[in-house]
CSV table of N, CA and C in Angstrom, one decimal:
chain,number,residue,atom,x,y,z
A,2,MET,N,5.9,-73.6,28.9
A,2,MET,CA,5.1,-73.2,27.6
A,2,MET,C,4.2,-72.1,28.0
A,3,GLY,N,4.6,-70.9,27.8
A,3,GLY,CA,3.9,-69.7,28.1
A,3,GLY,C,2.9,-69.4,27.0
A,4,GLN,N,3.1,-70.0,25.8
A,4,GLN,CA,2.2,-69.7,24.7
A,4,GLN,C,0.9,-70.5,24.8
A,5,ALA,N,-0.2,-69.8,24.5
A,5,ALA,CA,-1.5,-70.5,24.5
A,5,ALA,C,-1.5,-71.4,23.2
A,6,ALA,N,-2.2,-72.5,23.2
A,6,ALA,CA,-2.2,-73.4,22.1
A,6,ALA,C,-2.8,-72.7,20.8
A,7,THR,N,-3.6,-71.8,20.9
A,7,THR,CA,-4.2,-71.1,19.7
A,7,THR,C,-3.3,-70.0,19.2
A,8,LYS,N,-2.3,-69.7,19.9
A,8,LYS,CA,-1.4,-68.6,19.5
A,8,LYS,C,-0.4,-69.0,18.4
A,9,ASP,N,-0.2,-68.1,17.5
A,9,ASP,CA,0.8,-68.4,16.4
A,9,ASP,C,2.2,-68.6,17.0
A,10,PRO,N,3.1,-69.4,16.5
A,10,PRO,CA,4.4,-69.5,17.0
A,10,PRO,C,5.2,-68.2,16.8
A,11,PRO,N,6.1,-67.9,17.8
A,11,PRO,CA,7.0,-66.7,17.6
A,11,PRO,C,7.7,-66.7,16.3
A,12,VAL,N,7.8,-65.6,15.7
A,12,VAL,CA,8.5,-65.4,14.4
A,12,VAL,C,10.0,-64.9,14.6
A,13,VAL,N,10.9,-65.6,14.0
A,13,VAL,CA,12.3,-65.2,14.0
A,13,VAL,C,12.7,-64.9,12.6
A,14,LEU,N,13.3,-63.7,12.4
A,14,LEU,CA,13.9,-63.4,11.1
A,14,LEU,C,15.4,-63.7,11.2
A,15,LEU,N,15.8,-64.7,10.4
A,15,LEU,CA,17.2,-65.2,10.5
A,15,LEU,C,18.0,-64.7,9.3
A,16,VAL,N,19.0,-63.9,9.6
A,16,VAL,CA,19.8,-63.3,8.6
A,16,VAL,C,21.2,-63.8,8.6
A,17,GLU,N,21.6,-64.6,7.6
A,17,GLU,CA,22.9,-65.4,7.5
A,17,GLU,C,23.2,-65.6,6.1
A,18,ASP,N,24.4,-65.2,5.7
A,18,ASP,CA,24.7,-65.3,4.3
A,18,ASP,C,25.3,-66.7,3.9
A,19,GLU,N,25.8,-67.5,4.9
A,19,GLU,CA,26.3,-68.8,4.7
A,19,GLU,C,25.0,-69.8,4.6
A,20,LEU,N,24.7,-70.3,3.4
A,20,LEU,CA,23.5,-71.1,3.2
A,20,LEU,C,23.4,-72.3,4.2
A,21,LEU,N,24.5,-73.0,4.4
A,21,LEU,CA,24.4,-74.2,5.3
A,21,LEU,C,24.2,-73.8,6.8
A,22,VAL,N,24.8,-72.7,7.2
A,22,VAL,CA,24.6,-72.2,8.6
A,22,VAL,C,23.2,-71.8,8.7
A,23,ARG,N,22.6,-71.0,7.7
A,23,ARG,CA,21.3,-70.5,7.7
A,23,ARG,C,20.3,-71.7,7.8
A,24,MET,N,20.5,-72.7,6.9
A,24,MET,CA,19.6,-73.9,6.9
A,24,MET,C,19.6,-74.6,8.2
A,25,THR,N,20.8,-74.8,8.8
A,25,THR,CA,20.9,-75.5,10.1
A,25,THR,C,20.2,-74.8,11.2
A,26,ALA,N,20.5,-73.4,11.3
A,26,ALA,CA,19.8,-72.6,12.3
A,26,ALA,C,18.3,-72.6,12.1
A,27,ALA,N,17.8,-72.5,10.9
A,27,ALA,CA,16.4,-72.5,10.6
A,27,ALA,C,15.7,-73.8,11.1
A,28,ASP,N,16.4,-74.9,10.7
A,28,ASP,CA,15.9,-76.2,11.2
A,28,ASP,C,15.8,-76.3,12.7
A,29,GLU,N,16.8,-75.8,13.4
A,29,GLU,CA,16.9,-75.9,14.8
A,29,GLU,C,15.8,-75.1,15.4
A,30,LEU,N,15.6,-73.9,14.9
A,30,LEU,CA,14.6,-73.0,15.4
A,30,LEU,C,13.1,-73.5,15.2
A,31,GLU,N,12.9,-74.0,14.0
A,31,GLU,CA,11.6,-74.7,13.7
A,31,GLU,C,11.3,-75.9,14.6
A,32,GLU,N,12.3,-76.7,14.9
A,32,GLU,CA,12.1,-77.8,15.7
A,32,GLU,C,11.8,-77.3,17.1
A,33,ALA,N,12.3,-76.1,17.5
A,33,ALA,CA,12.0,-75.6,18.8
A,33,ALA,C,10.7,-74.9,18.9
A,34,GLY,N,9.9,-74.8,17.8
A,34,GLY,CA,8.6,-74.2,17.8
A,34,GLY,C,8.5,-72.8,17.2
A,35,PHE,N,9.5,-72.3,16.7
A,35,PHE,CA,9.5,-71.0,16.1
A,35,PHE,C,9.1,-71.0,14.6
A,36,GLN,N,8.5,-70.0,14.1
A,36,GLN,CA,8.3,-69.8,12.7
A,36,GLN,C,9.6,-69.0,12.2
A,37,VAL,N,10.2,-69.4,11.1
A,37,VAL,CA,11.4,-68.8,10.7
A,37,VAL,C,11.3,-68.1,9.3
A,38,LEU,N,11.6,-66.9,9.2
A,38,LEU,CA,11.8,-66.2,8.0
A,38,LEU,C,13.2,-66.1,7.7
A,39,GLU,N,13.7,-66.3,6.5
A,39,GLU,CA,15.1,-66.3,6.2
A,39,GLU,C,15.5,-65.2,5.2
A,40,ALA,N,16.7,-64.6,5.4
A,40,ALA,CA,17.3,-63.6,4.6
A,40,ALA,C,18.8,-63.9,4.5
A,41,ALA,N,19.3,-63.7,3.3
A,41,ALA,CA,20.8,-63.9,3.0
A,41,ALA,C,21.6,-62.7,3.3
A,42,ASN,N,21.0,-61.5,3.5
A,42,ASN,CA,21.7,-60.3,3.8
A,42,ASN,C,20.8,-59.3,4.4
A,43,ALA,N,21.4,-58.1,4.7
A,43,ALA,CA,20.6,-57.1,5.4
A,43,ALA,C,19.5,-56.5,4.5
A,44,ASP,N,19.9,-56.3,3.2
A,44,ASP,CA,18.9,-55.8,2.3
A,44,ASP,C,17.6,-56.6,2.2
A,45,VAL,N,17.8,-57.9,2.1
A,45,VAL,CA,16.6,-58.8,2.0
A,45,VAL,C,15.9,-58.7,3.4
A,46,ALA,N,16.6,-58.7,4.5
A,46,ALA,CA,16.0,-58.6,5.8
A,46,ALA,C,15.1,-57.4,6.0
A,47,LEU,N,15.6,-56.3,5.5
A,47,LEU,CA,14.8,-55.0,5.6
A,47,LEU,C,13.6,-55.1,4.7
A,48,ALA,N,13.7,-55.8,3.5
A,48,ALA,CA,12.5,-55.9,2.7
A,48,ALA,C,11.5,-56.8,3.4
A,49,VAL,N,11.9,-57.9,4.1
A,49,VAL,CA,11.0,-58.8,4.9
A,49,VAL,C,10.3,-57.9,6.0
A,50,LEU,N,11.1,-57.1,6.7
A,50,LEU,CA,10.5,-56.3,7.8
A,50,LEU,C,9.6,-55.3,7.3
A,51,GLU,N,9.8,-54.7,6.1
A,51,GLU,CA,8.9,-53.7,5.6
A,51,GLU,C,7.6,-54.4,5.4
A,52,ALA,N,7.5,-55.6,5.0
A,52,ALA,CA,6.3,-56.3,4.7
A,52,ALA,C,5.7,-57.0,5.9
A,53,ARG,N,6.5,-57.4,6.9
A,53,ARG,CA,6.0,-58.3,7.9
A,53,ARG,C,6.5,-57.9,9.3
A,54,SER,N,6.8,-56.7,9.5
A,54,SER,CA,7.4,-56.3,10.8
A,54,SER,C,6.4,-56.5,12.0
A,55,ASP,N,5.2,-56.5,11.7
A,55,ASP,CA,4.2,-56.7,12.8
A,55,ASP,C,4.2,-58.2,13.3
A,56,GLU,N,4.7,-59.1,12.5
A,56,GLU,CA,4.8,-60.5,12.8
A,56,GLU,C,6.1,-60.9,13.5
A,57,VAL,N,7.2,-60.2,13.2
A,57,VAL,CA,8.6,-60.6,13.6
A,57,VAL,C,8.8,-60.2,15.0
A,58,GLN,N,9.2,-61.1,15.9
A,58,GLN,CA,9.5,-60.8,17.3
A,58,GLN,C,11.0,-60.7,17.5
A,59,VAL,N,11.8,-61.5,16.7
A,59,VAL,CA,13.2,-61.6,17.0
A,59,VAL,C,14.0,-61.5,15.6
A,60,LEU,N,15.0,-60.6,15.6
A,60,LEU,CA,16.0,-60.6,14.5
A,60,LEU,C,17.3,-61.3,15.0
A,61,PHE,N,17.6,-62.4,14.3
A,61,PHE,CA,18.8,-63.2,14.6
A,61,PHE,C,19.8,-63.0,13.4
A,62,THR,N,20.8,-62.2,13.6
A,62,THR,CA,21.7,-61.8,12.5
A,62,THR,C,23.2,-62.1,12.7
A,63,ASP,N,23.8,-62.5,11.6
A,63,ASP,CA,25.2,-62.6,11.6
A,63,ASP,C,25.8,-61.2,11.5
A,64,VAL,N,27.0,-61.0,12.0
A,64,VAL,CA,27.6,-59.6,11.8
A,64,VAL,C,28.3,-59.5,10.4
A,65,ASP,N,29.1,-60.4,10.0
A,65,ASP,CA,29.8,-60.4,8.8
A,65,ASP,C,29.1,-60.9,7.6
A,66,MET,N,28.6,-60.1,6.7
A,66,MET,CA,27.9,-60.6,5.5
A,66,MET,C,28.0,-59.5,4.4
A,67,PRO,N,27.9,-60.0,3.2
A,67,PRO,CA,27.9,-59.0,2.0
A,67,PRO,C,26.7,-58.1,1.9
A,68,GLY,N,26.7,-57.1,1.1
A,68,GLY,CA,25.5,-56.2,0.9
A,68,GLY,C,25.9,-54.8,1.4
A,69,SER,N,24.8,-54.0,1.5
A,69,SER,CA,24.9,-52.6,1.8
A,69,SER,C,25.3,-52.4,3.3
A,70,MET,N,25.1,-53.3,4.2
A,70,MET,CA,25.4,-53.1,5.6
A,70,MET,C,25.8,-54.5,6.3
A,71,ASP,N,26.5,-54.4,7.4
A,71,ASP,CA,26.7,-55.6,8.1
A,71,ASP,C,25.6,-55.8,9.2
A,72,GLY,N,25.7,-56.9,10.0
A,72,GLY,CA,24.7,-57.2,11.0
A,72,GLY,C,24.5,-56.2,12.0
A,73,LEU,N,25.6,-55.5,12.4
A,73,LEU,CA,25.5,-54.5,13.4
A,73,LEU,C,24.7,-53.3,13.0
A,74,ALA,N,25.0,-52.9,11.7
A,74,ALA,CA,24.2,-51.7,11.1
A,74,ALA,C,22.8,-52.1,10.9
A,75,LEU,N,22.6,-53.3,10.5
A,75,LEU,CA,21.1,-53.8,10.4
A,75,LEU,C,20.5,-53.8,11.7
A,76,ALA,N,21.1,-54.3,12.8
A,76,ALA,CA,20.5,-54.3,14.1
A,76,ALA,C,20.2,-52.8,14.6
A,77,GLU,N,21.0,-52.0,14.3
A,77,GLU,CA,20.8,-50.5,14.7
A,77,GLU,C,19.6,-50.0,13.9
A,78,GLN,N,19.5,-50.3,12.6
A,78,GLN,CA,18.4,-49.8,11.9
A,78,GLN,C,17.1,-50.4,12.3
A,79,VAL,N,17.1,-51.7,12.6
A,79,VAL,CA,15.9,-52.4,13.1
A,79,VAL,C,15.5,-51.8,14.5
A,80,TYR,N,16.5,-51.6,15.3
A,80,TYR,CA,16.2,-51.0,16.6
A,80,TYR,C,15.5,-49.6,16.5
A,81,ARG,N,16.0,-48.8,15.6
A,81,ARG,CA,15.4,-47.5,15.4
A,81,ARG,C,13.9,-47.5,14.8
A,82,ARG,N,13.8,-48.4,13.8
A,82,ARG,CA,12.5,-48.5,13.0
A,82,ARG,C,11.5,-49.4,13.6
A,83,TRP,N,11.9,-50.4,14.2
A,83,TRP,CA,11.0,-51.5,14.8
A,83,TRP,C,11.5,-51.8,16.2
A,84,PRO,N,11.3,-50.9,17.1
A,84,PRO,CA,11.9,-51.1,18.5
A,84,PRO,C,11.3,-52.4,19.2
A,85,HIS,N,10.2,-52.9,18.7
A,85,HIS,CA,9.6,-54.1,19.4
A,85,HIS,C,10.4,-55.4,19.0
A,86,VAL,N,11.2,-55.4,18.0
A,86,VAL,CA,11.9,-56.6,17.5
A,86,VAL,C,13.1,-56.7,18.4
A,87,LEU,N,13.2,-57.9,19.0
A,87,LEU,CA,14.4,-58.3,19.8
A,87,LEU,C,15.6,-58.6,18.9
A,88,LEU,N,16.8,-58.3,19.4
A,88,LEU,CA,18.0,-58.5,18.5
A,88,LEU,C,19.0,-59.4,19.2
A,89,LEU,N,19.2,-60.5,18.3
A,89,LEU,CA,20.3,-61.4,18.7
A,89,LEU,C,21.3,-61.4,17.6
A,90,ILE,N,22.6,-61.0,17.9
A,90,ILE,CA,23.7,-60.8,17.0
A,90,ILE,C,24.7,-61.9,17.2
A,91,SER,N,25.2,-62.4,16.1
A,91,SER,CA,26.2,-63.5,16.2
A,91,SER,C,27.4,-63.3,15.3
A,92,SER,N,28.6,-63.7,15.7
A,92,SER,CA,29.7,-63.7,14.9
A,92,SER,C,30.8,-64.7,15.3
A,93,GLY,N,31.5,-65.3,14.3
A,93,GLY,CA,32.5,-66.2,14.6
A,93,GLY,C,33.9,-65.6,14.6
A,94,TYR,N,33.9,-64.3,14.3
A,94,TYR,CA,35.2,-63.5,14.2
A,94,TYR,C,35.4,-62.6,15.4
A,95,ALA,N,34.7,-61.5,15.5
A,95,ALA,CA,35.0,-60.6,16.5
A,95,ALA,C,33.8,-60.4,17.4
A,96,ARG,N,34.1,-60.2,18.7
A,96,ARG,CA,33.0,-59.9,19.6
A,96,ARG,C,32.8,-58.4,19.5
A,97,PRO,N,31.6,-57.8,19.2
A,97,PRO,CA,31.4,-56.4,19.1
A,97,PRO,C,31.5,-55.8,20.5
A,98,ASP,N,32.0,-54.5,20.5
A,98,ASP,CA,31.9,-53.7,21.7
A,98,ASP,C,30.5,-53.6,22.1
A,99,PRO,N,30.2,-53.7,23.4
A,99,PRO,CA,28.8,-53.7,23.9
A,99,PRO,C,28.1,-52.4,23.5
A,100,ASP,N,28.9,-51.3,23.3
A,100,ASP,CA,28.3,-50.1,22.8
A,100,ASP,C,27.7,-50.1,21.4
A,101,GLU,N,28.2,-51.2,20.6
A,101,GLU,CA,27.8,-51.3,19.2
A,101,GLU,C,26.5,-52.0,19.2
A,102,ILE,N,26.0,-52.7,20.2
A,102,ILE,CA,24.8,-53.5,20.2
A,102,ILE,C,23.7,-52.6,20.8
A,103,PRO,N,22.6,-52.4,20.1
A,103,PRO,CA,21.5,-51.6,20.7
A,103,PRO,C,21.0,-52.1,22.0
A,104,ASP,N,20.4,-51.3,22.8
A,104,ASP,CA,20.1,-51.5,24.2
A,104,ASP,C,19.5,-52.9,24.5
A,105,HIS,N,18.6,-53.3,23.8
A,105,HIS,CA,18.0,-54.6,24.2
A,105,HIS,C,18.5,-55.8,23.5
A,106,GLY,N,19.7,-55.6,22.7
A,106,GLY,CA,20.3,-56.6,22.0
A,106,GLY,C,21.1,-57.5,22.8
A,107,ARG,N,21.4,-58.6,22.2
A,107,ARG,CA,22.3,-59.7,22.9
A,107,ARG,C,23.3,-60.2,21.8
A,108,PHE,N,24.5,-60.6,22.3
A,108,PHE,CA,25.5,-61.1,21.4
A,108,PHE,C,25.7,-62.6,21.8
A,109,MET,N,25.8,-63.4,20.7
A,109,MET,CA,26.1,-64.9,20.9
A,109,MET,C,27.2,-65.3,20.0
A,110,PRO,N,28.4,-65.7,20.5
A,110,PRO,CA,29.5,-66.1,19.6
A,110,PRO,C,29.2,-67.4,18.9
A,111,LYS,N,29.9,-67.5,17.7
A,111,LYS,CA,29.8,-68.7,16.9
A,111,LYS,C,31.1,-69.4,17.2
A,112,PRO,N,31.1,-70.7,17.1
A,112,PRO,CA,30.0,-71.6,16.8
A,112,PRO,C,29.1,-71.7,18.0
A,113,TYR,N,27.8,-72.0,17.8
A,113,TYR,CA,26.8,-72.1,18.8
A,113,TYR,C,26.1,-73.4,18.6
A,114,GLY,N,25.5,-74.0,19.6
A,114,GLY,CA,24.7,-75.2,19.5
A,114,GLY,C,23.2,-74.8,19.5
A,115,ALA,N,22.4,-75.7,19.0
A,115,ALA,CA,21.0,-75.5,18.9
A,115,ALA,C,20.4,-75.1,20.3
A,116,ALA,N,20.8,-75.8,21.4
A,116,ALA,CA,20.2,-75.5,22.7
A,116,ALA,C,20.6,-74.1,23.1
A,117,THR,N,21.8,-73.7,22.8
A,117,THR,CA,22.2,-72.3,23.2
A,117,THR,C,21.4,-71.3,22.4
A,118,LEU,N,21.2,-71.5,21.1
A,118,LEU,CA,20.5,-70.6,20.3
A,118,LEU,C,19.0,-70.5,20.9
A,119,VAL,N,18.4,-71.6,21.1
A,119,VAL,CA,17.0,-71.5,21.5
A,119,VAL,C,16.9,-70.9,22.9
A,120,ARG,N,17.9,-71.2,23.8
A,120,ARG,CA,17.8,-70.7,25.2
A,120,ARG,C,18.0,-69.1,25.1
A,121,HIS,N,18.9,-68.6,24.3
A,121,HIS,CA,19.0,-67.2,24.2
A,121,HIS,C,17.7,-66.5,23.7
A,122,ILE,N,17.1,-67.1,22.7
A,122,ILE,CA,15.9,-66.5,22.2
A,122,ILE,C,14.7,-66.5,23.2
A,123,HIS,N,14.6,-67.7,23.9
A,123,HIS,CA,13.6,-67.8,24.9
A,123,HIS,C,13.8,-66.8,26.0
A,124,ASP,N,15.1,-66.7,26.5
A,124,ASP,CA,15.4,-65.8,27.6
A,124,ASP,C,15.1,-64.3,27.1
A,125,MET,N,15.4,-64.0,25.9
A,125,MET,CA,15.1,-62.6,25.4
A,125,MET,C,13.7,-62.4,25.4
A,126,MET,N,12.9,-63.3,25.0
A,126,MET,CA,11.4,-63.1,24.8
A,126,MET,C,10.7,-63.0,26.2
A,127,HIS,N,11.3,-63.6,27.2
A,127,HIS,CA,10.7,-63.6,28.5
A,127,HIS,C,11.3,-62.6,29.5
A,128,ARG,N,12.3,-61.9,29.0
A,128,ARG,CA,13.0,-60.9,29.9
A,128,ARG,C,12.2,-59.6,29.9
A,129,PRO,N,12.0,-59.0,31.0
A,129,PRO,CA,11.3,-57.6,31.0
A,129,PRO,C,12.1,-56.6,30.1
A,130,ARG,N,11.3,-55.9,29.3
A,130,ARG,CA,11.9,-54.8,28.4
A,130,ARG,C,12.1,-53.6,29.2
A,131,PRO,N,13.2,-52.8,28.9
A,131,PRO,CA,13.4,-51.5,29.5
A,131,PRO,C,12.3,-50.5,29.1
């Protein structure tokens, strides 16, 4: 537990268009001590970041979703505009080419378990940044 008791919980912005998947992941992250902000697509996620980017430490996004951009395009835009936000990208279909994931991003295939999700986010938060 590297967090001081008085510190706010780390904030994860969860972007997933499948409601059941999003609800399950949000519950798992909250049980692990994270504060979760939810978005059903990239457009909503960008609006959340416009308002609360100073609070968000991690963007956890699905690749395949409806809207103006997919999760890879969202991750790239977040990387350019808010470089402090860590990127965790997930997909059940295709594994993106490593060149498609911004420098400090990480890919996690679906399906994933709660322990795997939490471990990835903890590892990312405690890994030295380039």
